[in-house]
Amino acid sequence: MSAKLPHGITPPAFIGGQKKLLIGGQWVPALSGKTLDTVNPATGEVIAQLAQGEKADIDRAVAAARKAFHGEWSQWTPHDRHRLLVRIADLVEKHFDELALIETLDMGAPLARTRSLKNWASQAIHFYASQTAAGGVVTAPNSLPGRYDTYKIKAPVGVVGGIIPWNAPLISQWWILGPTLATGCTAVLKPAEDASLTALRMAELLLEAGLPPGVVNVVTGYGHEAGQALAEHHGVDRVAFTGSPETGRRIVQASTGNLKRVSLELGGKSPDVVFADADMDIAVPGAAMAVFSNTGQICAAGTRVLVQRKVHDEFVERLKTYSRELKVGNGLDPQVNLGPVVSSKQLDRILHYVNEGARDGAQLACGGQRLGGDLAGGYFIEPTVFTGVNNDMTIAREEIFGPVAAVIPFDDIEDALRIANDTPYGLAGGVWTTHLATAHRMARGIQAGTIWVNCYGLLDPQVGFGGYKLSGYGWKGGAEHVDSYLYQKAVYMNLG
Ligand code: NAD
């Protein structure tokens, strides 16, 4: 890693060197001694080595989490956990510029985007702090003959295995750490091999805030090794997984040994529906950024842009103009809208889908090329728009996870709903209209976990997020999320 970064930015001291695993409050190398490189996708440069955790390391981490679950941590009151989470929130806010820069260097998102996650992270941690009293005893009235008192005890499920992807680790790690710490569970977190650095830096902040040893353990490594071992482990009581449906299936299969609880936050192919009566000044940039934000690497991206036929040509012209004006480049540049995609593998996958689109007969309206010149060392691709797309084409059915919009015309609201719901996924949907009844009909009719009307991509930890169909199960955020980290038992007390 060079001493200086572009745009006068100083690299954080955390970048570089060999990272370790956090197990039982100690930073340790993988038992095998193996490491793997982690790369800045904007330059292709190796920015650190990660410890390549495997099954033996997962065994150690799960044992440490189990010990912590029954140890001092189990005596912490809701107030103690609340105070811990507030201290963590303060530290995260204080160090957020550094965390954002690490995330940008690690997975490529523009600094403007990673910095903007500060509010979300702070709100999420404070939300989970507000939930620390969710466990405990709740009275439950009964109608039994005789005299019985009945109550329910909610207690933490135990050891949580958290497995997260690379596209927004700063967010996805908190969907697991938040409910874990709020409820008194413990966790082993397995970040993605392409972007593990913010989880490791966050773990340092957790220790600084006073987290007892073993309550959160972090094991970096490959999915088929460390991830698989964690999902299979009989010492794990609950797996919280965010990632692709293919891996989600493996997680479910791996969970059958001890029938652990599983929640799955998977992919999407979300419809974003533009009606002829929409305010085009907000619909065009809104629909464009619903696809292109984070260079298309967002599970809820509105990648199927359904446009009412009456305004199709006008909308496409404006979408093309908007897309061509977006600046693609190194996310350290404050002018950049789209950073690189995370890896050369991901870039190849996107280029493969661009070829598929053309082969299936869709028209490439703009973009579709890897960028060279100054950007040749990184994994950059132009924002891409396909028109003339039929909902049966591969680019309309499969999740690309890159900046590729598939524009599909429709005639009326019934047609829009038919196309919107003709997908194996159900993560999200968008609607652009000025007609109130259309907005309500679409919000009810689209089969997906989140609907945005005249906006896109908003996410509040208190409201939450989840999927229908192949997009997974288990709501994250809100009180029900916290509840899913608790066991429940009923007590019947004969009062004589
Ligand atoms: P992925 O499924 O390849 O990997 C996700 C995580 O699972 C990584 O940590 C990986 O190491 C691990 N993993 C891989 N194989 C494993 C195995 N056999 N057992 C256990 N763990 C394993 O997904 P990705 O490519 O990193 O991320 C992109 C996917 O994530 C997309 O499908 C995207 O839609 C989805 N995603 C969903 C949400 C959501 O909230 N619904 C959010 C972000 C991303």
Coordinates of C-alpha atoms and ligand atoms in Angstrom, one line a residue:
M1 CA 0.0 0.0 0.0
S2 CA 1.5 3.3 -1.1
A3 CA 2.1 6.0 1.6
K4 CA -0.2 8.4 -0.1
L5 CA -3.7 7.9 -1.6
P6 CA -5.2 10.0 -4.4
H7 CA -7.0 13.3 -3.5
G8 CA -4.7 14.0 -0.6
I9 CA -6.2 11.2 1.5
T10 CA -4.0 9.6 4.2
P11 CA -4.4 5.8 4.4
P12 CA -5.8 4.7 7.8
A13 CA -3.1 3.0 10.0
F14 CA -5.4 -0.1 10.0
I15 CA -4.8 -0.7 6.2
G16 CA -1.8 -3.1 5.5
G17 CA -0.1 -5.9 7.2
Q18 CA -1.4 -9.3 8.3
K19 CA -4.8 -9.4 10.0
K20 CA -5.8 -11.9 12.7
L21 CA -8.9 -13.6 13.9
L22 CA -10.7 -12.4 17.0
I23 CA -11.3 -15.4 19.2
G24 CA -12.2 -15.2 22.9
G25 CA -11.0 -11.6 23.1
Q26 CA -7.5 -12.4 21.6
W27 CA -6.2 -11.6 18.2
V28 CA -4.8 -14.9 16.9
P29 CA -3.5 -16.3 13.5
A30 CA -5.4 -19.1 11.8
L31 CA -4.3 -22.4 13.2
S32 CA -3.1 -23.5 9.7
G33 CA -1.0 -20.3 9.5
K34 CA -2.6 -19.7 6.0
T35 CA -3.5 -16.2 4.8
L36 CA -5.4 -14.8 1.8
D37 CA -4.9 -11.4 0.1
T38 CA -7.5 -8.7 0.1
V39 CA -7.4 -6.3 -2.8
N40 CA -8.5 -2.7 -3.4
P41 CA -10.9 -3.1 -6.4
A42 CA -10.1 0.4 -7.6
T43 CA -6.5 -0.4 -8.2
G44 CA -6.0 -4.2 -8.0
E45 CA -3.5 -3.5 -5.2
V46 CA -3.2 -5.9 -2.2
I47 CA -4.1 -3.9 0.8
A48 CA -3.8 -6.5 3.6
Q49 CA -3.6 -10.2 4.3
L50 CA -6.5 -11.9 6.0
A51 CA -6.1 -14.9 8.2
Q52 CA -7.6 -17.9 6.4
G53 CA -9.8 -19.3 9.1
E54 CA -11.0 -22.9 8.6
K55 CA -13.0 -25.5 10.5
A56 CA -10.5 -25.8 13.4
D57 CA -10.7 -22.0 13.9
I58 CA -14.5 -22.0 13.8
D59 CA -14.4 -24.8 16.4
R60 CA -12.3 -22.5 18.7
A61 CA -14.5 -19.5 18.0
V62 CA -17.7 -21.3 18.7
A63 CA -16.3 -22.7 22.0
A64 CA -15.3 -19.2 23.0
A65 CA -18.7 -17.9 22.1
R66 CA -20.4 -20.7 24.2
K67 CA -18.1 -20.0 27.2
A68 CA -18.9 -16.3 27.0
F69 CA -22.6 -17.0 26.7
H70 CA -22.6 -18.8 30.1
G71 CA -20.0 -16.5 31.6
E72 CA -19.9 -13.0 33.0
W73 CA -22.0 -11.8 30.0
S74 CA -25.0 -13.8 31.1
Q75 CA -25.1 -11.7 34.3
W76 CA -25.3 -8.4 32.4
T77 CA -28.6 -6.7 32.9
P78 CA -30.5 -5.1 30.1
H79 CA -29.2 -1.7 31.4
D80 CA -25.6 -2.9 31.2
R81 CA -26.1 -4.1 27.6
H82 CA -27.9 -0.8 26.8
R83 CA -24.9 1.2 28.1
L84 CA -22.5 -1.0 26.2
L85 CA -24.3 -0.4 22.9
V86 CA -24.4 3.4 23.6
R87 CA -20.7 3.4 24.2
I88 CA -20.2 1.4 20.9
A89 CA -22.4 3.9 19.1
D90 CA -20.3 6.8 20.4
L91 CA -17.0 5.0 19.3
V92 CA -18.5 4.1 15.9
E93 CA -19.5 7.7 15.3
K94 CA -16.1 9.0 16.4
H95 CA -14.3 6.7 14.1
F96 CA -16.8 6.7 11.2
D97 CA -14.6 8.6 8.8
E98 CA -11.9 5.9 9.2
L99 CA -14.4 3.1 8.9
A100 CA -15.9 4.6 5.8
L101 CA -12.4 5.0 4.2
I102 CA -11.5 1.4 5.1
E103 CA -14.8 0.2 3.5
T104 CA -14.1 2.3 0.3
L105 CA -10.6 0.9 0.0
D106 CA -11.8 -2.7 0.7
M107 CA -14.9 -3.0 -1.5
G108 CA -14.8 0.1 -3.7
A109 CA -17.9 2.1 -2.9
P110 CA -17.4 5.9 -3.3
L111 CA -16.4 7.6 -0.1
A112 CA -19.4 9.8 -0.4
R113 CA -21.6 6.7 -0.1
T114 CA -19.7 5.0 2.7
R115 CA -19.5 8.2 4.7
S116 CA -23.3 8.6 4.3
L117 CA -23.8 5.3 6.1
K118 CA -22.9 7.0 9.4
N119 CA -26.5 8.0 10.3
W120 CA -27.7 4.6 9.5
A121 CA -25.1 2.9 11.6
S122 CA -25.7 5.2 14.5
Q123 CA -29.5 4.8 14.3
A124 CA -29.2 1.0 14.0
I125 CA -27.0 0.7 17.1
H126 CA -29.2 3.0 19.1
F127 CA -32.3 1.1 18.0
Y128 CA -30.8 -2.1 19.2
A129 CA -29.7 -0.4 22.4
S130 CA -33.4 0.5 22.9
Q131 CA -34.3 -3.2 22.6
T132 CA -32.2 -4.6 25.4
A133 CA -35.3 -5.2 27.7
A134 CA -37.0 -7.3 25.0
G135 CA -36.1 -10.6 26.9
G136 CA -37.3 -11.5 30.4
V137 CA -40.6 -12.3 31.8
V138 CA -44.0 -11.3 30.2
T139 CA -47.2 -12.2 32.0
A140 CA -49.7 -14.1 29.8
P141 CA -53.3 -14.2 31.1
N142 CA -55.1 -17.6 30.9
S143 CA -58.6 -18.9 30.9
L144 CA -57.9 -22.2 32.6
P145 CA -60.3 -23.6 35.2
G146 CA -58.8 -23.4 38.7
R147 CA -56.1 -21.0 39.9
Y148 CA -53.0 -20.8 37.7
D149 CA -50.6 -18.1 37.0
T150 CA -49.1 -18.2 33.5
Y151 CA -46.2 -16.2 32.2
K152 CA -43.6 -16.4 29.5
I153 CA -39.9 -16.2 29.7
K154 CA -37.9 -14.9 26.8
A155 CA -34.2 -15.8 26.8
P156 CA -31.4 -15.4 24.3
V157 CA -31.1 -18.3 21.9
G158 CA -27.3 -18.7 22.5
V159 CA -24.5 -18.7 19.9
V160 CA -25.3 -16.9 16.6
G161 CA -23.3 -17.7 13.4
G162 CA -23.4 -14.5 11.3
I163 CA -22.4 -14.8 7.6
I164 CA -22.3 -11.6 5.5
P165 CA -21.6 -10.6 2.0
W166 CA -19.1 -7.9 0.6
N167 CA -21.5 -5.3 -0.8
A168 CA -22.1 -3.3 2.3
P169 CA -20.4 -4.9 5.3
L170 CA -20.7 -1.8 7.5
I171 CA -24.5 -2.3 7.3
S172 CA -24.8 -6.0 7.2
Q173 CA -22.6 -6.7 10.3
W174 CA -24.9 -4.5 12.4
W175 CA -28.0 -6.5 11.3
I176 CA -26.3 -9.3 13.3
L177 CA -24.3 -7.6 16.0
G178 CA -27.3 -5.4 17.0
P179 CA -29.8 -8.1 17.9
T180 CA -26.9 -10.3 19.3
L181 CA -25.8 -7.7 21.8
A182 CA -29.3 -6.5 22.6
T183 CA -30.5 -9.9 23.6
G184 CA -27.5 -11.3 25.4
C185 CA -26.6 -13.8 22.7
T186 CA -23.0 -14.3 21.6
A187 CA -21.7 -14.5 18.0
V188 CA -19.2 -15.8 15.6
L189 CA -19.1 -13.4 12.6
K190 CA -17.8 -14.6 9.2
P191 CA -17.3 -11.6 6.9
A192 CA -16.9 -12.1 3.1
E193 CA -13.5 -12.9 1.9
D194 CA -13.6 -9.9 -0.5
A195 CA -14.3 -7.3 2.2
S196 CA -13.5 -8.2 5.8
L197 CA -11.6 -5.2 7.0
T198 CA -14.4 -3.1 8.5
A199 CA -15.7 -6.1 10.5
L200 CA -12.2 -6.5 11.9
R201 CA -11.8 -2.8 12.7
M202 CA -15.3 -2.8 14.2
A203 CA -14.3 -5.7 16.4
E204 CA -11.4 -3.5 17.8
L205 CA -14.0 -0.8 18.7
L206 CA -16.2 -3.4 20.4
L207 CA -13.3 -4.4 22.6
E208 CA -12.5 -0.8 23.3
A209 CA -16.1 -0.2 24.4
G210 CA -15.7 -2.9 27.0
L211 CA -17.3 -6.0 25.3
P212 CA -16.4 -9.1 27.4
P213 CA -14.0 -11.6 25.7
G214 CA -15.8 -14.1 23.4
V215 CA -19.1 -12.3 23.1
V216 CA -18.2 -11.4 19.5
N217 CA -15.6 -13.5 17.6
V218 CA -14.6 -12.7 14.0
V219 CA -13.3 -15.5 11.8
T220 CA -12.2 -14.4 8.3
G221 CA -11.8 -17.0 5.5
Y222 CA -13.5 -18.6 2.5
G223 CA -17.2 -19.4 2.5
H224 CA -16.8 -23.1 1.6
E225 CA -14.4 -23.5 4.5
A226 CA -15.0 -21.2 7.5
G227 CA -18.6 -20.3 6.4
Q228 CA -19.6 -23.9 5.8
A229 CA -18.1 -25.0 9.1
L230 CA -20.0 -22.3 10.9
A231 CA -23.3 -23.2 9.3
E232 CA -22.9 -26.9 10.1
H233 CA -21.6 -26.4 13.6
H234 CA -23.7 -28.1 16.3
G235 CA -22.6 -25.6 18.9
V236 CA -24.3 -22.8 16.9
D237 CA -28.0 -22.2 17.8
R238 CA -28.9 -19.7 15.1
V239 CA -27.5 -18.7 11.7
A240 CA -28.1 -15.3 10.3
F241 CA -27.1 -15.3 6.7
T242 CA -27.0 -12.6 4.1
G243 CA -25.9 -13.5 0.6
S244 CA -26.9 -15.3 -2.6
P245 CA -29.8 -17.8 -2.9
E246 CA -27.3 -20.5 -4.0
T247 CA -25.3 -20.2 -0.8
G248 CA -28.6 -19.8 1.2
R249 CA -29.6 -23.3 0.0
R250 CA -26.3 -24.7 1.3
I251 CA -26.8 -22.9 4.6
V252 CA -30.2 -24.5 5.0
Q253 CA -28.8 -28.0 4.2
A254 CA -25.8 -27.4 6.6
S255 CA -28.2 -26.4 9.4
T256 CA -30.1 -29.7 9.4
G257 CA -27.6 -31.5 11.8
N258 CA -28.9 -29.7 14.9
L259 CA -31.9 -28.0 13.2
K260 CA -30.6 -24.6 14.2
R261 CA -32.7 -21.5 13.5
V262 CA -31.9 -19.9 10.2
S263 CA -32.7 -16.5 8.7
L264 CA -31.9 -15.8 5.0
E265 CA -31.6 -12.4 3.4
L266 CA -31.0 -13.2 -0.2
G267 CA -31.0 -11.6 -3.6
G268 CA -33.5 -9.9 -5.8
K269 CA -34.6 -8.9 -9.2
S270 CA -36.8 -6.0 -8.2
P271 CA -39.3 -4.3 -10.5
D272 CA -39.2 -0.5 -10.5
V273 CA -42.4 0.7 -12.3
V274 CA -42.6 4.1 -14.0
F275 CA -46.1 5.2 -14.9
A276 CA -46.9 7.7 -17.6
D277 CA -48.2 10.2 -15.0
A278 CA -44.9 10.1 -13.0
D279 CA -43.0 13.3 -12.4
M280 CA -40.1 12.5 -14.7
D281 CA -37.8 14.9 -13.0
I282 CA -37.7 12.6 -10.0
A283 CA -38.5 9.3 -11.7
V284 CA -35.5 9.4 -14.1
P285 CA -32.7 10.0 -11.6
G286 CA -34.6 7.9 -9.0
A287 CA -35.0 4.9 -11.3
A288 CA -31.4 5.3 -12.6
M289 CA -29.9 5.3 -9.1
A290 CA -32.2 2.5 -8.0
V291 CA -30.1 0.4 -10.3
F292 CA -26.7 2.1 -10.3
S293 CA -26.1 3.0 -6.6
N294 CA -23.2 1.0 -5.2
T295 CA -22.4 0.1 -8.8
G296 CA -25.5 -2.1 -8.8
Q297 CA -24.3 -4.2 -5.9
I298 CA -27.4 -3.9 -3.8
C299 CA -29.7 -6.8 -3.2
A300 CA -32.8 -4.5 -3.5
A301 CA -31.6 -2.8 -6.7
G302 CA -34.5 -1.9 -9.0
T303 CA -32.9 -3.7 -12.0
R304 CA -36.1 -4.4 -14.0
V305 CA -37.3 -0.9 -15.0
L306 CA -40.9 -1.3 -16.1
V307 CA -41.9 1.8 -18.2
Q308 CA -45.5 2.5 -19.4
R309 CA -45.4 2.3 -23.2
K310 CA -46.8 5.9 -23.7
V311 CA -43.6 7.4 -22.1
H312 CA -41.2 4.7 -22.9
D313 CA -39.1 6.5 -25.6
E314 CA -39.0 9.7 -23.7
F315 CA -38.0 7.9 -20.5
V316 CA -35.3 5.9 -22.2
E317 CA -33.7 9.0 -23.8
R318 CA -33.6 10.7 -20.4
L319 CA -32.3 7.6 -18.7
K320 CA -29.5 7.3 -21.3
T321 CA -28.5 10.9 -20.9
Y322 CA -28.5 10.6 -17.1
S323 CA -26.5 7.4 -17.2
R324 CA -23.8 8.8 -19.5
E325 CA -23.3 11.8 -17.2
L326 CA -22.5 9.6 -14.2
K327 CA -18.8 9.6 -13.3
V328 CA -17.2 6.2 -12.8
G329 CA -13.9 6.1 -11.0
N330 CA -11.9 5.6 -7.8
G331 CA -14.3 6.2 -4.9
L332 CA -11.7 8.4 -3.2
D333 CA -12.6 11.1 -5.8
P334 CA -15.4 13.2 -4.3
Q335 CA -16.9 13.7 -7.8
V336 CA -17.3 10.0 -8.5
N337 CA -20.8 8.5 -8.6
L338 CA -19.9 4.9 -9.3
G339 CA -16.9 3.0 -7.9
P340 CA -15.5 -0.3 -9.2
V341 CA -17.2 -3.6 -8.7
V342 CA -15.7 -5.7 -5.9
S343 CA -13.5 -8.1 -7.8
S344 CA -12.4 -9.3 -11.3
K345 CA -14.7 -12.3 -10.8
Q346 CA -17.7 -10.0 -10.3
L347 CA -16.7 -7.9 -13.3
D348 CA -16.5 -11.1 -15.5
R349 CA -19.9 -12.1 -14.2
I350 CA -21.4 -8.8 -15.2
L351 CA -19.7 -8.8 -18.7
H352 CA -21.1 -12.3 -19.2
Y353 CA -24.6 -11.0 -18.5
V354 CA -24.1 -8.1 -20.9
N355 CA -23.2 -10.6 -23.6
E356 CA -26.3 -12.7 -22.7
G357 CA -28.5 -9.6 -23.0
A358 CA -27.2 -8.9 -26.5
R359 CA -27.4 -12.6 -27.5
D360 CA -31.1 -12.8 -26.4
G361 CA -31.9 -9.8 -28.6
A362 CA -32.1 -6.9 -26.2
Q363 CA -30.7 -3.6 -27.4
L364 CA -27.7 -2.2 -25.6
A365 CA -28.8 1.5 -25.3
C366 CA -25.7 2.6 -23.4
G367 CA -22.7 1.3 -21.5
G368 CA -21.7 -2.3 -21.2
Q369 CA -17.9 -1.8 -21.5
R370 CA -15.1 -2.3 -19.0
L371 CA -13.2 0.9 -18.5
G372 CA -9.5 1.1 -19.4
G373 CA -7.0 3.9 -19.4
D374 CA -6.3 5.2 -15.9
L375 CA -8.9 2.8 -14.5
A376 CA -7.5 -0.3 -16.2
G377 CA -5.9 -1.7 -13.0
G378 CA -9.3 -1.8 -11.3
Y379 CA -12.7 -3.4 -12.0
F380 CA -14.7 -0.6 -13.6
I381 CA -17.7 -0.9 -15.9
E382 CA -19.9 1.7 -17.4
P383 CA -23.5 2.1 -16.2
T384 CA -25.5 -0.1 -18.7
V385 CA -29.0 0.2 -20.0
F386 CA -30.7 -2.5 -22.1
T387 CA -34.0 -1.7 -23.9
G388 CA -36.3 -4.0 -25.8
V389 CA -36.1 -6.5 -22.9
N390 CA -38.6 -9.2 -22.5
N391 CA -39.2 -10.5 -19.0
D392 CA -38.3 -14.0 -20.1
M393 CA -34.7 -13.0 -21.0
T394 CA -31.9 -14.1 -18.8
I395 CA -31.0 -10.4 -17.9
A396 CA -34.6 -10.0 -16.6
R397 CA -34.6 -13.2 -14.6
E398 CA -31.2 -13.6 -13.0
E399 CA -29.6 -11.3 -10.4
I400 CA -26.6 -9.7 -12.1
F401 CA -25.4 -7.6 -9.1
G402 CA -23.9 -5.0 -11.3
P403 CA -24.9 -1.6 -12.9
V404 CA -27.2 -3.1 -15.5
A405 CA -30.8 -1.9 -16.1
A406 CA -33.3 -3.9 -18.1
V407 CA -36.0 -1.6 -19.4
I408 CA -39.3 -3.5 -20.1
P409 CA -42.4 -1.7 -21.5
F410 CA -45.9 -2.3 -20.1
D411 CA -49.4 -1.2 -21.1
D412 CA -51.5 -0.7 -18.0
I413 CA -51.6 -1.5 -14.3
E414 CA -52.6 -5.1 -14.7
D415 CA -49.8 -5.6 -17.2
A416 CA -47.3 -3.9 -14.8
L417 CA -48.3 -6.2 -11.9
R418 CA -48.2 -9.3 -14.0
I419 CA -44.6 -8.5 -15.2
A420 CA -43.5 -7.2 -11.7
N421 CA -44.6 -10.5 -10.1
D422 CA -43.3 -12.8 -12.8
T423 CA -40.0 -13.5 -11.0
P424 CA -38.7 -16.1 -8.5
Y425 CA -37.6 -13.2 -6.3
G426 CA -39.5 -10.9 -4.0
L427 CA -37.2 -8.5 -2.2
A428 CA -38.4 -5.0 -3.1
G429 CA -40.2 -2.9 -5.7
G430 CA -40.6 0.7 -6.7
V431 CA -43.4 2.7 -8.1
W432 CA -43.3 6.2 -9.7
T433 CA -46.7 7.8 -10.2
T434 CA -48.6 10.9 -9.2
H435 CA -51.9 8.9 -9.0
L436 CA -52.8 8.0 -5.5
A437 CA -54.9 4.9 -6.3
T438 CA -52.2 3.6 -8.7
A439 CA -49.6 3.9 -5.9
H440 CA -51.8 2.0 -3.4
R441 CA -52.8 -0.7 -5.8
M442 CA -49.1 -1.3 -6.8
A443 CA -48.0 -1.2 -3.1
R444 CA -50.5 -3.9 -2.3
G445 CA -50.1 -5.9 -5.6
I446 CA -46.3 -6.3 -5.8
Q447 CA -45.2 -9.4 -4.0
A448 CA -42.1 -8.2 -2.2
G449 CA -40.9 -7.3 1.2
T450 CA -40.4 -3.5 0.7
I451 CA -42.2 -1.1 -1.7
W452 CA -40.9 2.4 -2.3
V453 CA -43.3 4.9 -3.8
N454 CA -41.7 8.0 -5.5
C455 CA -38.4 7.1 -3.7
Y456 CA -36.1 4.1 -3.7
G457 CA -33.7 2.4 -1.3
L458 CA -34.7 4.0 2.0
L459 CA -34.0 1.7 4.9
D460 CA -34.8 2.4 8.6
P461 CA -33.6 -0.1 11.2
Q462 CA -36.8 0.3 13.2
V463 CA -39.0 -0.5 10.2
G464 CA -36.9 -3.4 8.9
F465 CA -36.4 -5.4 5.8
G466 CA -37.1 -8.9 4.5
G467 CA -38.1 -10.9 1.4
Y468 CA -40.7 -13.0 -0.2
K469 CA -40.1 -16.1 -2.3
L470 CA -36.4 -16.8 -3.3
S471 CA -35.3 -13.5 -1.5
G472 CA -35.3 -15.4 1.8
Y473 CA -37.1 -15.4 5.1
G474 CA -36.7 -13.7 8.5
W475 CA -37.4 -10.0 8.9
K476 CA -34.4 -8.0 10.0
G477 CA -34.9 -4.7 11.9
G478 CA -37.8 -3.8 14.1
A479 CA -39.0 -5.6 17.3
E480 CA -39.6 -8.9 15.5
H481 CA -36.0 -9.1 14.5
V482 CA -34.9 -8.9 18.1
D483 CA -37.6 -11.5 19.0
S484 CA -36.0 -13.9 16.5
Y485 CA -32.9 -14.0 18.7
L486 CA -34.9 -15.1 21.8
Y487 CA -36.3 -18.4 22.9
Q488 CA -39.7 -18.4 24.5
K489 CA -40.9 -20.7 27.3
A490 CA -44.3 -20.8 29.0
V491 CA -44.6 -21.3 32.8
Y492 CA -47.9 -22.7 34.4
M493 CA -47.9 -22.1 38.2
N494 CA -50.5 -24.0 40.2
L495 CA -51.6 -21.6 42.9
G496 CA -53.5 -24.3 44.8
Ligands
NAD1 P1 -22.4 -15.3 -1.4 O1 -23.6 -16.1 -1.1 O2 -21.4 -15.8 -2.4 O3 -21.5 -15.0 -0.1 C1 -22.1 -14.5 1.1 C2 -21.3 -15.0 2.3 O4 -21.5 -16.4 2.4 C3 -19.8 -14.7 2.2 O5 -19.3 -14.4 3.5 C4 -19.3 -16.1 1.8 O6 -17.9 -16.3 2.2 C5 -20.2 -17.0 2.5 N1 -20.3 -18.4 1.9 C6 -20.1 -18.7 0.6 N2 -20.3 -20.1 0.5 C7 -20.6 -20.5 1.7 C8 -21.0 -21.8 2.2 N3 -21.0 -22.9 1.4 N4 -21.4 -21.9 3.5 C9 -21.4 -20.9 4.3 N5 -21.0 -19.6 3.9 C10 -20.7 -19.5 2.6 O7 -22.9 -13.8 -1.7 P2 -22.0 -12.6 -2.2 O8 -21.7 -12.8 -3.7 O9 -20.9 -12.3 -1.3 O10 -23.1 -11.4 -2.1 C11 -24.0 -11.1 -3.1 C12 -25.4 -11.7 -2.8 O11 -25.8 -11.2 -1.5 C13 -26.4 -11.2 -3.8 O12 -27.2 -12.3 -4.1 C14 -27.2 -10.2 -3.0 O13 -28.5 -10.0 -3.4 C15 -27.2 -10.8 -1.6 N6 -27.5 -9.7 -0.6 C16 -28.7 -9.8 0.1 C17 -29.0 -8.8 1.0 C18 -30.4 -8.8 1.7 O14 -30.5 -8.2 2.7 N7 -31.4 -9.5 1.2 C19 -28.1 -7.8 1.3 C20 -26.9 -7.8 0.6 C21 -26.6 -8.8 -0.3

